[in-house]
mmCIF file of C-alpha atoms in Angstrom:
data_model
loop_
_atom_site.group_PDB
_atom_site.id
_atom_site.type_symbol
_atom_site.label_atom_id
_atom_site.label_comp_id
_atom_site.label_asym_id
_atom_site.label_seq_id
_atom_site.Cartn_x
_atom_site.Cartn_y
_atom_site.Cartn_z
ATOM 1 C CA MET A 1172 108.712 27.116 -173.571
ATOM 2 C CA ASP A 1173 105.532 28.143 -171.125
ATOM 3 C CA ASP A 1174 104.598 30.402 -173.822
ATOM 4 C CA GLU A 1175 104.928 28.047 -176.464
ATOM 5 C CA PHE A 1176 103.431 25.089 -175.001
ATOM 6 C CA ARG A 1177 100.461 27.024 -174.398
ATOM 7 C CA THR A 1178 100.074 27.720 -177.799
ATOM 8 C CA LEU A 1179 100.749 23.931 -179.177
ATOM 9 C CA THR A 1180 97.740 23.181 -176.547
ATOM 10 C CA GLU A 1181 95.444 25.708 -177.904
ATOM 11 C CA ARG A 1182 96.218 24.491 -180.906
ATOM 12 C CA VAL A 1183 95.597 21.114 -180.347
ATOM 13 C CA ARG A 1184 92.750 21.693 -178.412
ATOM 14 C CA ALA A 1185 90.878 23.426 -181.680
ATOM 15 C CA SER A 1186 91.541 20.423 -183.971
ATOM 16 C CA LEU A 1187 90.386 17.826 -181.667
ATOM 17 C CA THR A 1188 86.912 16.684 -182.734
ATOM 18 C CA SER A 1189 85.187 14.162 -179.976
ATOM 19 C CA GLN A 1190 84.647 13.816 -176.526
ATOM 20 C CA GLN A 1191 86.692 10.997 -176.341
ATOM 21 C CA GLU A 1192 89.957 12.806 -178.206
ATOM 22 C CA THR A 1193 88.977 15.970 -175.535
ATOM 23 C CA ALA A 1194 89.526 13.634 -172.684
ATOM 24 C CA ALA A 1195 93.057 12.045 -174.164
ATOM 25 C CA HIS A 1196 93.981 15.334 -174.654
ATOM 26 C CA ALA A 1197 93.304 16.464 -171.022
ATOM 27 C CA SER A 1198 94.816 12.744 -169.689
ATOM 28 C CA LEU A 1199 98.249 13.942 -172.008
ATOM 29 C CA LEU A 1200 98.169 17.327 -170.584
ATOM 30 C CA ALA A 1201 97.884 15.962 -167.059
ATOM 31 C CA LEU A 1202 100.398 13.665 -167.783
ATOM 32 C CA VAL A 1203 103.119 16.424 -168.841
ATOM 33 C CA ARG A 1204 101.996 18.469 -165.658
ATOM 34 C CA GLN A 1205 103.364 15.909 -163.586
ATOM 35 C CA GLY A 1206 107.380 16.145 -164.676
ATOM 36 C CA THR A 1207 108.049 12.724 -162.766
ATOM 37 C CA PRO A 1208 110.452 10.346 -164.798
ATOM 38 C CA ALA A 1209 107.863 7.887 -164.927
ATOM 39 C CA ALA A 1210 105.441 10.327 -167.056
ATOM 40 C CA ARG A 1211 108.743 11.094 -168.948
ATOM 41 C CA GLU A 1212 108.866 7.320 -169.895
ATOM 42 C CA GLN A 1213 104.917 7.357 -170.945
ATOM 43 C CA LEU A 1214 105.461 10.240 -172.886
ATOM 44 C CA ALA A 1215 108.349 8.387 -174.534
ATOM 45 C CA ARG A 1216 105.996 5.531 -175.162
ATOM 46 C CA ILE A 1217 103.736 7.771 -176.810
ATOM 47 C CA LEU A 1218 106.424 8.417 -179.490
ATOM 48 C CA VAL A 1219 106.407 4.277 -180.580
ATOM 49 C CA ALA A 1220 103.481 3.463 -179.962
ATOM 50 C CA PRO A 1221 101.110 2.223 -182.678
ATOM 51 C CA GLU A 1222 97.783 3.777 -183.223
ATOM 52 C CA GLN A 1223 98.715 7.218 -181.779
ATOM 53 C CA PRO A 1224 97.196 10.385 -182.678
ATOM 54 C CA LEU A 1225 99.463 12.822 -183.969
ATOM 55 C CA TRP A 1226 98.698 15.932 -181.717
ATOM 56 C CA ALA A 1227 99.367 13.720 -179.052
ATOM 57 C CA ARG A 1228 102.824 12.244 -180.754
ATOM 58 C CA GLU A 1229 103.542 16.248 -181.058
ATOM 59 C CA THR A 1230 102.793 17.240 -177.742
ATOM 60 C CA ALA A 1231 104.742 14.605 -176.047
ATOM 61 C CA ALA A 1232 107.888 15.126 -178.774
ATOM 62 C CA PHE A 1233 107.354 19.310 -177.614
ATOM 63 C CA VAL A 1234 108.067 17.897 -173.878
ATOM 64 C CA LEU A 1235 110.608 15.535 -174.035
ATOM 65 C CA GLY A 1236 112.718 17.836 -176.680
ATOM 66 C CA SER A 1237 112.398 20.591 -174.839
ATOM 67 C CA ALA A 1238 113.769 18.912 -171.984
ATOM 68 C CA GLY A 1239 116.913 17.668 -174.297
ATOM 69 C CA ASP A 1240 115.513 14.180 -174.213
ATOM 70 C CA ARG A 1241 116.899 12.758 -177.703
ATOM 71 C CA ARG A 1242 114.171 10.124 -178.167
ATOM 72 C CA ALA A 1243 111.909 12.919 -179.404
ATOM 73 C CA PHE A 1244 114.310 13.825 -182.284
ATOM 74 C CA GLU A 1245 112.466 11.355 -184.788
ATOM 75 C CA THR A 1246 108.972 12.478 -184.446
ATOM 76 C CA LEU A 1247 110.714 16.260 -184.384
ATOM 77 C CA VAL A 1248 112.250 15.646 -188.103
ATOM 78 C CA LEU A 1249 108.632 14.188 -189.022
ATOM 79 C CA LEU A 1250 107.082 17.573 -188.105
ATOM 80 C CA LEU A 1251 109.636 19.583 -189.496
ATOM 81 C CA ASN A 1252 108.900 18.795 -193.011
ATOM 82 C CA TYR A 1253 104.773 18.262 -192.420
ATOM 83 C CA ARG A 1254 102.506 19.967 -194.397
ATOM 84 C CA GLU A 1255 101.106 22.028 -191.711
ATOM 85 C CA PRO A 1256 103.473 24.973 -191.361
ATOM 86 C CA ALA A 1257 102.395 25.631 -188.003
ATOM 87 C CA ARG A 1258 103.674 22.412 -186.765
ATOM 88 C CA CYS A 1259 106.913 22.815 -188.453
ATOM 89 C CA ALA A 1260 107.431 25.951 -187.047
ATOM 90 C CA THR A 1261 107.281 24.463 -183.558
ATOM 91 C CA ALA A 1262 109.349 21.346 -184.691
ATOM 92 C CA ALA A 1263 111.927 23.948 -185.892
ATOM 93 C CA ARG A 1264 111.679 25.684 -182.457
ATOM 94 C CA VAL A 1265 112.579 22.279 -180.546
ATOM 95 C CA LEU A 1266 115.007 21.311 -182.737
ATOM 96 C CA ALA A 1267 117.298 24.181 -182.087
ATOM 97 C CA ARG A 1268 117.029 23.620 -178.626
ATOM 98 C CA LEU A 1269 117.274 19.940 -178.487
ATOM 99 C CA GLY A 1270 121.027 19.792 -180.132
ATOM 100 C CA ASP A 1271 120.960 16.211 -181.185
ATOM 101 C CA PRO A 1272 123.904 15.971 -183.544
ATOM 102 C CA ARG A 1273 121.918 14.605 -186.269
ATOM 103 C CA THR A 1274 119.790 17.834 -186.285
ATOM 104 C CA ALA A 1275 121.669 19.900 -189.188
ATOM 105 C CA ARG A 1276 122.263 16.446 -191.479
ATOM 106 C CA ALA A 1277 118.601 15.940 -191.167
ATOM 107 C CA ALA A 1278 116.916 19.611 -192.084
ATOM 108 C CA ALA A 1279 120.026 19.296 -195.194
ATOM 109 C CA ALA A 1280 118.382 16.128 -196.108
ATOM 110 C CA LEU A 1281 114.627 18.335 -196.331
ATOM 111 C CA ALA A 1282 115.844 20.956 -197.441
ATOM 112 C CA THR A 1283 116.906 19.465 -200.767
ATOM 113 C CA ASN A 1284 114.367 17.122 -200.901
ATOM 114 C CA PRO A 1285 112.919 18.099 -204.316
ATOM 115 C CA LEU A 1286 110.208 15.894 -203.674
ATOM 116 C CA ARG A 1287 109.279 18.342 -200.224
ATOM 117 C CA THR A 1288 109.975 21.287 -201.647
ATOM 118 C CA ALA A 1289 106.945 22.944 -200.738
ATOM 119 C CA TYR A 1290 107.521 22.592 -196.980
ATOM 120 C CA SER A 1291 110.960 23.106 -196.934
ATOM 121 C CA LEU A 1292 111.527 26.499 -195.654
ATOM 122 C CA HIS A 1293 111.296 25.424 -192.445
ATOM 123 C CA PRO A 1294 114.505 22.832 -192.510
ATOM 124 C CA ILE A 1295 115.848 25.877 -194.403
ATOM 125 C CA ARG A 1296 115.430 28.632 -191.650
ATOM 126 C CA LEU A 1297 116.269 25.677 -189.134
ATOM 127 C CA LEU A 1298 119.768 25.178 -191.022
ATOM 128 C CA VAL A 1299 120.492 29.024 -190.882
ATOM 129 C CA GLU A 1300 119.506 29.400 -186.857
ATOM 130 C CA LEU A 1301 122.139 25.815 -186.810
ATOM 131 C CA ARG A 1302 125.035 27.992 -188.789
ATOM 132 C CA ALA A 1303 126.177 23.865 -189.152
ATOM 133 C CA PRO A 1304 128.824 22.571 -191.320
ATOM 134 C CA GLU A 1305 125.967 21.189 -193.967
ATOM 135 C CA SER A 1306 123.953 24.754 -193.719
ATOM 136 C CA VAL A 1307 125.767 26.262 -196.420
ATOM 137 C CA PRO A 1308 125.972 23.294 -198.665
ATOM 138 C CA ALA A 1309 122.761 22.749 -198.771
ATOM 139 C CA LEU A 1310 121.479 26.461 -199.059
ATOM 140 C CA VAL A 1311 123.372 26.381 -201.992
ATOM 141 C CA ALA A 1312 122.106 23.157 -203.516
ATOM 142 C CA ALA A 1313 118.628 24.183 -202.373
ATOM 143 C CA LEU A 1314 119.432 27.467 -204.280
ATOM 144 C CA GLU A 1315 120.348 26.274 -207.347
ATOM 145 C CA ARG A 1316 117.890 24.067 -207.857
ATOM 146 C CA GLN A 1317 115.400 26.679 -207.905
ATOM 147 C CA LEU A 1318 116.967 28.761 -210.059
ATOM 148 C CA ALA A 1319 117.215 25.828 -212.926
ATOM 149 C CA ALA A 1320 114.086 24.786 -212.361
ATOM 150 C CA ARG A 1321 111.020 25.517 -214.541
ATOM 151 C CA ASP A 1322 108.121 26.142 -211.723
ATOM 152 C CA ARG A 1323 110.332 27.836 -209.306
ATOM 153 C CA HIS A 1324 108.884 28.246 -205.656
ATOM 154 C CA TRP A 1325 109.881 31.756 -205.015
ATOM 155 C CA PRO A 1326 109.136 31.574 -201.357
ATOM 156 C CA ILE A 1327 111.935 28.729 -200.860
ATOM 157 C CA ALA A 1328 114.567 30.333 -203.093
ATOM 158 C CA ARG A 1329 114.263 33.681 -201.270
ATOM 159 C CA ALA A 1330 114.322 31.724 -197.766
ATOM 160 C CA CYS A 1331 117.438 30.583 -199.216
ATOM 161 C CA VAL A 1332 118.729 33.862 -200.090
ATOM 162 C CA GLU A 1333 118.131 35.750 -196.846
ATOM 163 C CA GLY A 1334 119.670 32.579 -194.922
ATOM 164 C CA LEU A 1335 122.420 32.787 -197.227
ATOM 165 C CA GLY A 1336 122.868 36.524 -196.344
ATOM 166 C CA ALA A 1337 122.196 35.891 -192.728
ATOM 167 C CA ILE A 1338 125.172 33.638 -192.396
ATOM 168 C CA GLY A 1339 127.711 35.564 -194.255
ATOM 169 C CA ASP A 1340 130.065 32.622 -195.835
ATOM 170 C CA GLU A 1341 131.672 33.391 -199.682
ATOM 171 C CA ARG A 1342 130.959 30.086 -201.141
ATOM 172 C CA ALA A 1343 127.345 31.695 -201.368
ATOM 173 C CA VAL A 1344 128.499 34.059 -203.713
ATOM 174 C CA PRO A 1345 128.478 32.692 -206.317
ATOM 175 C CA ALA A 1346 124.638 30.897 -206.131
ATOM 176 C CA LEU A 1347 123.722 34.396 -204.805
ATOM 177 C CA LYS A 1348 125.116 35.903 -207.741
ATOM 178 C CA ALA A 1349 123.217 33.723 -210.404
ATOM 179 C CA ALA A 1350 119.914 34.809 -207.906
ATOM 180 C CA ALA A 1351 120.586 38.486 -208.409
ATOM 181 C CA GLU A 1352 119.409 37.937 -212.231
ATOM 182 C CA HIS A 1353 116.186 37.133 -211.187
ATOM 183 C CA ILE A 1354 113.793 40.129 -210.529
ATOM 184 C CA ARG A 1355 112.088 38.456 -207.490
ATOM 185 C CA LEU A 1356 115.162 37.732 -206.253
ATOM 186 C CA SER A 1357 117.399 41.033 -206.683
ATOM 187 C CA ALA A 1358 116.963 42.877 -204.035
ATOM 188 C CA ALA A 1359 117.414 40.063 -201.339
ATOM 189 C CA ALA A 1360 120.600 38.536 -203.324
ATOM 190 C CA ALA A 1361 121.930 41.957 -203.563
ATOM 191 C CA ALA A 1362 121.694 42.747 -199.993
ATOM 192 C CA ALA A 1363 122.723 39.154 -199.158
ATOM 193 C CA LEU A 1364 125.503 40.021 -201.484
ATOM 194 C CA ALA A 1365 126.532 43.354 -199.477
ATOM 195 C CA ARG A 1366 126.474 41.382 -195.605
ATOM 196 C CA ILE A 1367 129.094 38.883 -196.862
ATOM 197 C CA SER A 1368 131.160 41.671 -198.470
ATOM 198 C CA GLY A 1369 131.089 43.335 -195.356
ATOM 199 C CA GLY A 1370 128.416 46.193 -196.641
ATOM 200 C CA GLY A 1371 129.964 46.663 -200.174
ATOM 201 C CA SER A 1372 129.157 45.851 -203.433
ATOM 202 C CA LEU A 1373 130.724 42.616 -204.955
ATOM 203 C CA ASP A 1374 130.084 43.582 -208.499
ATOM 204 C CA ALA A 1375 131.016 47.044 -210.255
ATOM 205 C CA ASP A 1376 128.102 46.463 -212.937
ATOM 206 C CA PRO A 1377 126.006 43.874 -211.284
ATOM 207 C CA PRO A 1378 123.836 41.634 -213.319
ATOM 208 C CA THR A 1379 120.628 43.170 -214.869
ATOM 209 C CA PRO A 1380 117.680 42.019 -212.815
ATOM 210 C CA ARG A 1381 115.652 40.091 -215.598
ATOM 211 C CA PRO A 1382 111.945 38.818 -214.892
ATOM 212 C CA GLY A 1383 111.134 35.370 -213.744
ATOM 213 C CA ARG A 1384 108.727 32.984 -216.234
ATOM 214 C CA ALA A 1385 105.006 34.344 -216.556
ATOM 215 C CA GLY A 1386 102.657 32.105 -214.347
ATOM 216 C CA VAL A 1387 105.740 30.522 -212.133
ATOM 217 C CA ARG A 1388 105.083 30.613 -208.212
#
């Protein structure tokens, strides 16, 4: 956690634009270093107090979540689907440590939200790490939506394919076979299918990959 917190602190410090923000950040770090129950209560208040900068909420949520304090959950879920990948990645790591039973359901909702597809990479990766009952259905649904879309997010589809292979659940086989028909996913899908089948091929004659439409992502 120390290295992760140091990375977070450096990232936040680089984003500060005024002496007032720098001073506020230094005060927050001093509060974190206290490590007392009273300091933890002050950090929890930062999560819900009005007009708090996002970096302050992120820092407080990181510290509380890493300590197993579930009051950080809502802020971490917000950050999990944020537009900045670094914040998403940090939130995913802390949520995995937090162990809140709501985490998998929240990650599944974010991974399958068609309005937030571009920001769903880290929710997908978190579902893979959690291996929760929600993981495979959500990853299959997200993958199938991408395969049916006109404008596909190929990195998101590939993350679903690779995640399903890592989990190794046979319920993913139909979706993975469909993914194998697309040239951008064929290698990843074949590897995922091989993992599920224990290293063998599930198809005597695997489908011929077809190229995606020109100009799609």
